[in-house]
N, CA, C and O atoms as a DFTB+ gen file, in Angstrom:
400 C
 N C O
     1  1      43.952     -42.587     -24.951
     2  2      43.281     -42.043     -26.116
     3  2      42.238     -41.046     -25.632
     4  3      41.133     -41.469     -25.293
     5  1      42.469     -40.000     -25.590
     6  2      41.947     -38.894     -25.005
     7  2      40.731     -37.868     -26.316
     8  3      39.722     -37.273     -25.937
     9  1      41.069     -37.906     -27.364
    10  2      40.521     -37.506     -28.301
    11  2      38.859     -38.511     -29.045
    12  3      38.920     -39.587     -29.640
    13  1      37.765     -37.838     -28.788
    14  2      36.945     -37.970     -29.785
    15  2      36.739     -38.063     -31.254
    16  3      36.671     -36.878     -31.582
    17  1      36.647     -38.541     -31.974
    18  2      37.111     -38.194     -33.645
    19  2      35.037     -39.218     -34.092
    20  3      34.315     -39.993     -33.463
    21  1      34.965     -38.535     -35.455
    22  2      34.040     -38.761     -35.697
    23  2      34.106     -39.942     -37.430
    24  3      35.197     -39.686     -37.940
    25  1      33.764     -40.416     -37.831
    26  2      34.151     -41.363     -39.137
    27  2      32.811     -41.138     -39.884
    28  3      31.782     -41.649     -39.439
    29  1      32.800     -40.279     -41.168
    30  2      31.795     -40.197     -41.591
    31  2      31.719     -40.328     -43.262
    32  3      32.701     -39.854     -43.833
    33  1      30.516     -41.002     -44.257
    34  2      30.904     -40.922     -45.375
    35  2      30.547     -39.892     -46.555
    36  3      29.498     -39.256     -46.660
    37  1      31.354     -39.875     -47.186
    38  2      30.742     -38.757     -48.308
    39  2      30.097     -39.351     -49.365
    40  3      30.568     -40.337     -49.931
    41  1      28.724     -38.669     -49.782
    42  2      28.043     -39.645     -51.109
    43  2      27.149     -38.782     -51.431
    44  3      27.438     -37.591     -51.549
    45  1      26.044     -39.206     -51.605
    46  2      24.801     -38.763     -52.581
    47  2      23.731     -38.622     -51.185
    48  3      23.772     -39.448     -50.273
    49  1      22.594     -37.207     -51.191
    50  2      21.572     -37.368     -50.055
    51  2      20.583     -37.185     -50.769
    52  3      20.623     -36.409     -51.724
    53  1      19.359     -37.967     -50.391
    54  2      18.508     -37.034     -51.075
    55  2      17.576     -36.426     -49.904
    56  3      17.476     -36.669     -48.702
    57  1      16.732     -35.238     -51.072
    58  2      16.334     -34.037     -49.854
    59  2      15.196     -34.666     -50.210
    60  3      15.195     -35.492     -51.123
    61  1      13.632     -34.202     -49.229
    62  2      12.749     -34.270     -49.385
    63  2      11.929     -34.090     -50.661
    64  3      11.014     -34.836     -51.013
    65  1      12.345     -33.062     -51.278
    66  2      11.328     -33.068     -52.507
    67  2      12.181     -33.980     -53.875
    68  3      12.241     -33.796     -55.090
    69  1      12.739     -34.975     -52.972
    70  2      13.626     -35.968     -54.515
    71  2      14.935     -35.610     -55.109
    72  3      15.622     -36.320     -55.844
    73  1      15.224     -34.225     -54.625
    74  2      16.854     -33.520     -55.208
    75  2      17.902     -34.417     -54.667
    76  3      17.627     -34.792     -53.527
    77  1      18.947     -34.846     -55.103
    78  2      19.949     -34.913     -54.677
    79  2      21.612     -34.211     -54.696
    80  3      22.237     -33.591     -55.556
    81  1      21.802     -34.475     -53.871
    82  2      23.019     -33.407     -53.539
    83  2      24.005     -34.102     -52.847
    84  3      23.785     -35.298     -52.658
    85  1      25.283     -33.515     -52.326
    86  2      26.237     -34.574     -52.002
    87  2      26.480     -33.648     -50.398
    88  3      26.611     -32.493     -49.994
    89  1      26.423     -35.244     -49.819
    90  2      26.601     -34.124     -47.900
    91  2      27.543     -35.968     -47.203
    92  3      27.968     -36.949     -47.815
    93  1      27.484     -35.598     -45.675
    94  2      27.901     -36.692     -45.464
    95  2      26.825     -37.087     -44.173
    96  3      26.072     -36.540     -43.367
    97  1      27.289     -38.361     -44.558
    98  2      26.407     -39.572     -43.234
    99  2      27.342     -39.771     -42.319
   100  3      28.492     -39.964     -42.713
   101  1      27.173     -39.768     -41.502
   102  2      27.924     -40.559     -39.411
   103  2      28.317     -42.035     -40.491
   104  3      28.101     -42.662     -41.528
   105  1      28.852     -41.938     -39.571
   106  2      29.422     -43.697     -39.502
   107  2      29.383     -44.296     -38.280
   108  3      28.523     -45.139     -38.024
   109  1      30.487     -43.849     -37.238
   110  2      30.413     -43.811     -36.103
   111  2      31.532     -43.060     -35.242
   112  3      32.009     -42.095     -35.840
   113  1      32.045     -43.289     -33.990
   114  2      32.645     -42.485     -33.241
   115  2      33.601     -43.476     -32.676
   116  3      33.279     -44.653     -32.519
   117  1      34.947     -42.938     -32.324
   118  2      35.887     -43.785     -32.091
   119  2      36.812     -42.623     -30.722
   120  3      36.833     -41.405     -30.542
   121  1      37.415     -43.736     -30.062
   122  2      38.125     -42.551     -29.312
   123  2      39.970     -43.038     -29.845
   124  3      40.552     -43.968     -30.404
   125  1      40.288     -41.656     -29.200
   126  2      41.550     -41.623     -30.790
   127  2      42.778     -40.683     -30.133
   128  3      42.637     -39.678     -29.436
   129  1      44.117     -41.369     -30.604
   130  2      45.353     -40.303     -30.443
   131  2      45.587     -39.935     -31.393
   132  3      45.091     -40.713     -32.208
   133  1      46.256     -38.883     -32.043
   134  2      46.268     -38.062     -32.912
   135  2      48.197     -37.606     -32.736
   136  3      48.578     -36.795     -31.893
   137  1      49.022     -38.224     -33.572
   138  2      50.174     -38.095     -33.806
   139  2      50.604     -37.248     -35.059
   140  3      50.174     -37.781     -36.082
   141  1      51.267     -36.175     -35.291
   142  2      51.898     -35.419     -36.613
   143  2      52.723     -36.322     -36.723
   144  3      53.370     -36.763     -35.774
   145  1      52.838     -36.835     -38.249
   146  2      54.462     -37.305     -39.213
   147  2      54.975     -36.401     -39.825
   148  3      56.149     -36.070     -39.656
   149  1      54.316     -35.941     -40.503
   150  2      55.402     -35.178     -41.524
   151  2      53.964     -33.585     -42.245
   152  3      52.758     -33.649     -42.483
   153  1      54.737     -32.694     -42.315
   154  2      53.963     -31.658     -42.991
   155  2      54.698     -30.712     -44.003
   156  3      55.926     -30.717     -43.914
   157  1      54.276     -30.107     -44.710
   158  2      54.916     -29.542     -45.344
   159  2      53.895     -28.390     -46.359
   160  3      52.685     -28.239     -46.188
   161  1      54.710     -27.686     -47.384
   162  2      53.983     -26.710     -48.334
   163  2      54.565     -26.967     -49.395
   164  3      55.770     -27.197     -49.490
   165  1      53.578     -26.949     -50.507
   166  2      53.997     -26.953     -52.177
   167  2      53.579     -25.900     -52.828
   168  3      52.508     -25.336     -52.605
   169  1      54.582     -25.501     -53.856
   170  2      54.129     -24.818     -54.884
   171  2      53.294     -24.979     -55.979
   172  3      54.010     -24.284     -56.700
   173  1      52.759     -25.170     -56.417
   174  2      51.669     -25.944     -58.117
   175  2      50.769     -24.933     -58.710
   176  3      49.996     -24.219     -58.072
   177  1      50.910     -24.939     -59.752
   178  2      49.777     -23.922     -60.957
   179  2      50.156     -22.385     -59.887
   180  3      49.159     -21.768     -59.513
   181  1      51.117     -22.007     -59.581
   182  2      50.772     -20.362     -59.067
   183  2      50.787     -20.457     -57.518
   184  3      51.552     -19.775     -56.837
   185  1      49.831     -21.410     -56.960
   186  2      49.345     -21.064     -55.733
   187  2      49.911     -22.262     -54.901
   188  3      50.136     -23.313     -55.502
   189  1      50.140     -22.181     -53.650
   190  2      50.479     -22.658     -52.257
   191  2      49.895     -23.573     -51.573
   192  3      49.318     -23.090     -50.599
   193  1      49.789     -24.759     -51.669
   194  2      49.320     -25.841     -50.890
   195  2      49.749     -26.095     -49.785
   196  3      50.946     -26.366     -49.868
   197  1      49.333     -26.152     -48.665
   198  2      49.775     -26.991     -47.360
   199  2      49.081     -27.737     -47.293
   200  3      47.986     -27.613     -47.840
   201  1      49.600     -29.416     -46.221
   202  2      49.509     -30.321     -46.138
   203  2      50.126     -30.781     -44.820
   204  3      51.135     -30.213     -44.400
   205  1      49.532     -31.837     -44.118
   206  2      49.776     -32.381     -42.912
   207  2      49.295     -33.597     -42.605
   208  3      48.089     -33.843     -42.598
   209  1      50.396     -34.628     -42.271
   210  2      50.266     -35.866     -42.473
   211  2      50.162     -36.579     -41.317
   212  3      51.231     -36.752     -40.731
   213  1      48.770     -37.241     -40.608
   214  2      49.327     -37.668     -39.043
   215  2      48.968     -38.798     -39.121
   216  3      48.516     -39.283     -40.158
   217  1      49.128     -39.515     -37.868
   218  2      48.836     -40.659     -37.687
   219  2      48.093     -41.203     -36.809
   220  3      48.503     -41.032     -35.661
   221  1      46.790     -42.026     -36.953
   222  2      45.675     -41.899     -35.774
   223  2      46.135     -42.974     -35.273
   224  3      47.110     -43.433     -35.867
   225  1      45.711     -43.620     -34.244
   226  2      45.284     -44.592     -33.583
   227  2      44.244     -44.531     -32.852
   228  3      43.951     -43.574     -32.135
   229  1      43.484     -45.758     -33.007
   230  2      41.979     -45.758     -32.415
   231  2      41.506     -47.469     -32.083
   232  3      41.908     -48.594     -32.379
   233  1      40.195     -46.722     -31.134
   234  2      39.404     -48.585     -30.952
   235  2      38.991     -48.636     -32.107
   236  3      38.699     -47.712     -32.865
   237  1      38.951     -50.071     -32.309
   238  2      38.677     -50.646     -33.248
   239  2      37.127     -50.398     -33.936
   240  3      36.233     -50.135     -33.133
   241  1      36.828     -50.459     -35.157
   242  2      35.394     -49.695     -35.981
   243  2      35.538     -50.636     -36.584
   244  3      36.687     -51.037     -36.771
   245  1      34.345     -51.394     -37.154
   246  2      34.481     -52.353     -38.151
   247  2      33.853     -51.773     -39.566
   248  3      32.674     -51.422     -39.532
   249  1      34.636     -51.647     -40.903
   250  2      33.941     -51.546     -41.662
   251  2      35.282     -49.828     -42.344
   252  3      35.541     -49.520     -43.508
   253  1      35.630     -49.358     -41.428
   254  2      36.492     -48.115     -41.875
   255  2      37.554     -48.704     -42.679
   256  3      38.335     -49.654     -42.624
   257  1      37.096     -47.242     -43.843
   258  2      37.875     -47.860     -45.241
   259  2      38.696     -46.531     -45.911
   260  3      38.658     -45.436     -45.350
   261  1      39.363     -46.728     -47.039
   262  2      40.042     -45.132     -47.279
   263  2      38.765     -44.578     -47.680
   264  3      39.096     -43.414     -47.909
   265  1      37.279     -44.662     -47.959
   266  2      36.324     -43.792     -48.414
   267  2      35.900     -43.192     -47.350
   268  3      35.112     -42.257     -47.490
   269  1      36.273     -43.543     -46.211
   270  2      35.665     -42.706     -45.212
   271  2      36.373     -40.881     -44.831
   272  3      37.446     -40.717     -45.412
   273  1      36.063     -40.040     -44.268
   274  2      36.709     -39.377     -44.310
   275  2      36.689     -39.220     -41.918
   276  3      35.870     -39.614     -41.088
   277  1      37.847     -38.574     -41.808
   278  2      38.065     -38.464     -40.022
   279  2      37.677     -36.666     -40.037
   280  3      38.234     -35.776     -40.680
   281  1      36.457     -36.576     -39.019
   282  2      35.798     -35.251     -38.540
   283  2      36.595     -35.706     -36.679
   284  3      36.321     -36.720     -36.036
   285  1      37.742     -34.381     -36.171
   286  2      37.884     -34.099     -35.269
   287  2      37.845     -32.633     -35.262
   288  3      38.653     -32.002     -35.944
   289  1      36.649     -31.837     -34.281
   290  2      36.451     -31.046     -34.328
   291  2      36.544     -29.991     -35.365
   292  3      35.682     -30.362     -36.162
   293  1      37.052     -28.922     -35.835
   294  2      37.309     -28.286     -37.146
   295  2      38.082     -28.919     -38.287
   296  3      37.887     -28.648     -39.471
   297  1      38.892     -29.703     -37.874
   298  2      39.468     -30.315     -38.694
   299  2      38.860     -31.303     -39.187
   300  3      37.833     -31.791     -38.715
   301  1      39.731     -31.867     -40.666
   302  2      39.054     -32.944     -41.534
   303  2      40.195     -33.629     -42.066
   304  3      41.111     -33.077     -42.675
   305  1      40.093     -35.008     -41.780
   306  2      41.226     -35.883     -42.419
   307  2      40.340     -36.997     -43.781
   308  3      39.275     -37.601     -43.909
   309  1      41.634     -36.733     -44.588
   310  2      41.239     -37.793     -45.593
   311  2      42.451     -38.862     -45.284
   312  3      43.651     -38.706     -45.057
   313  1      41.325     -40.391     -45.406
   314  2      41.906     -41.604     -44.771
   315  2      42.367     -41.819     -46.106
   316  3      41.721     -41.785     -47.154
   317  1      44.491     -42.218     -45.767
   318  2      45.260     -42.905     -46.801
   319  2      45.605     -44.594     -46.568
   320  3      46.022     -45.385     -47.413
   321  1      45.303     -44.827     -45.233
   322  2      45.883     -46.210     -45.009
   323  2      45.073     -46.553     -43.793
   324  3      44.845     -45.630     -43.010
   325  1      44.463     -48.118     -43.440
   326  2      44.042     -48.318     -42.579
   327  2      44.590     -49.741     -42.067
   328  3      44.411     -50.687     -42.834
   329  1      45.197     -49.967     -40.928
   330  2      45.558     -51.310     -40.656
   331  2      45.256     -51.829     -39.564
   332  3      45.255     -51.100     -38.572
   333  1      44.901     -53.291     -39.428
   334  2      43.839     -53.681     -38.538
   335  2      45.336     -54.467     -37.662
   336  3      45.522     -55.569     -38.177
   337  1      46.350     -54.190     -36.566
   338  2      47.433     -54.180     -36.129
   339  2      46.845     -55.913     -35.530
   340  3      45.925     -56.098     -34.734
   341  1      47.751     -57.060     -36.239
   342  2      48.100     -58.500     -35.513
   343  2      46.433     -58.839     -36.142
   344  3      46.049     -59.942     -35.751
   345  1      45.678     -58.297     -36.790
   346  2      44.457     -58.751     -37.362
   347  2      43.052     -59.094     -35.869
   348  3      41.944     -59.607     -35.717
   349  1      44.126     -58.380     -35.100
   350  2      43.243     -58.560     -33.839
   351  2      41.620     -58.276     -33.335
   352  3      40.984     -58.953     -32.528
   353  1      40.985     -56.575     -34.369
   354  2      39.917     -56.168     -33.959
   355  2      40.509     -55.423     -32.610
   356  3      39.546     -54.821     -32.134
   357  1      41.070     -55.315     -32.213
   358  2      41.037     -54.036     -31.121
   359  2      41.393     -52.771     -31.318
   360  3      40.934     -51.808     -30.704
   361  1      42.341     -52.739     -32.303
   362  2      43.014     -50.899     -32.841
   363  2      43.071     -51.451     -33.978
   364  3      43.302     -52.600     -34.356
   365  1      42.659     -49.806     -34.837
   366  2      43.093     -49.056     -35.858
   367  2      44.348     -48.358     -35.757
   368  3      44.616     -47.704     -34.750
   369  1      45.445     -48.492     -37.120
   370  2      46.170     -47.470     -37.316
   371  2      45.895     -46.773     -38.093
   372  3      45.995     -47.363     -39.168
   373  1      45.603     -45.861     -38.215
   374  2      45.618     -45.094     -39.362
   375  2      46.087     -44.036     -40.003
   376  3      45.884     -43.034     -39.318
   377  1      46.864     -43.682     -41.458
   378  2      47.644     -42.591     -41.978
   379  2      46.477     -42.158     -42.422
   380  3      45.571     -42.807     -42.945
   381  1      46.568     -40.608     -42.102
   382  2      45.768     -39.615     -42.899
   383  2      46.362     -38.672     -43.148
   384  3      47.352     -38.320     -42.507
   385  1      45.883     -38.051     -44.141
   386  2      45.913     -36.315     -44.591
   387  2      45.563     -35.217     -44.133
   388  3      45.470     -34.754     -45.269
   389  1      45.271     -34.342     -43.479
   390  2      44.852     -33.153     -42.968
   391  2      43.982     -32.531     -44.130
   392  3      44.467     -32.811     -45.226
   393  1      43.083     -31.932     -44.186
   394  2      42.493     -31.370     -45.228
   395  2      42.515     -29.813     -45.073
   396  3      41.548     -29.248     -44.560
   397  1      43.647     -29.086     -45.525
   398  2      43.954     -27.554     -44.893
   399  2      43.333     -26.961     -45.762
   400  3      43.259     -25.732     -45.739
């Protein structure tokens, strides 16, 4: 597992003078392989969607859920599935989305 990946959540911040706004918090850091399944492009309302579907594996994080979202370097995955493999605590599998 050669890859760094970052697990962070999206919600509500607030700024110093009481505003709130929506940013994200760390979670934590996992080290991670990074497998493609399946990708593809759609047509909808006019315009062109792409999409890319991979599959992580990682040490184990306690607490990663589909609200989290995966920061590896420029890229951004939204988490679809998380499975804790033999209920062991040592690896994550995880299906995600690519966010293109």
């Amino acid at each position: 597992m050669r890859h760094k990946i970052e697990f962070v959540t999206i919600g509500e911040i607030r700024g110093a003078m009481g505003g709130v706004s929506e940013g994200e918090t760390h979670f934590g850091y996992a080290r991670a392989e990074i497998k493609p399944i399946s990708g593809g492009e759609r047509f909808m309302s006019n315009q062109l969607f792409a999409e890319a579907t991979s599959q992580i594996r990682c040490r184990f994080v306690a607490g990663i859920t589909r609200k989290h979202k995966i920061k590896f370097g420029t890229r951004t995955f939204d988490i679809l599935d998380v499975q804790n493999k033999e209920e062991k605590s040592v690896e994550l599998f995880i299906v995600a989305k690519e966010i293109l």
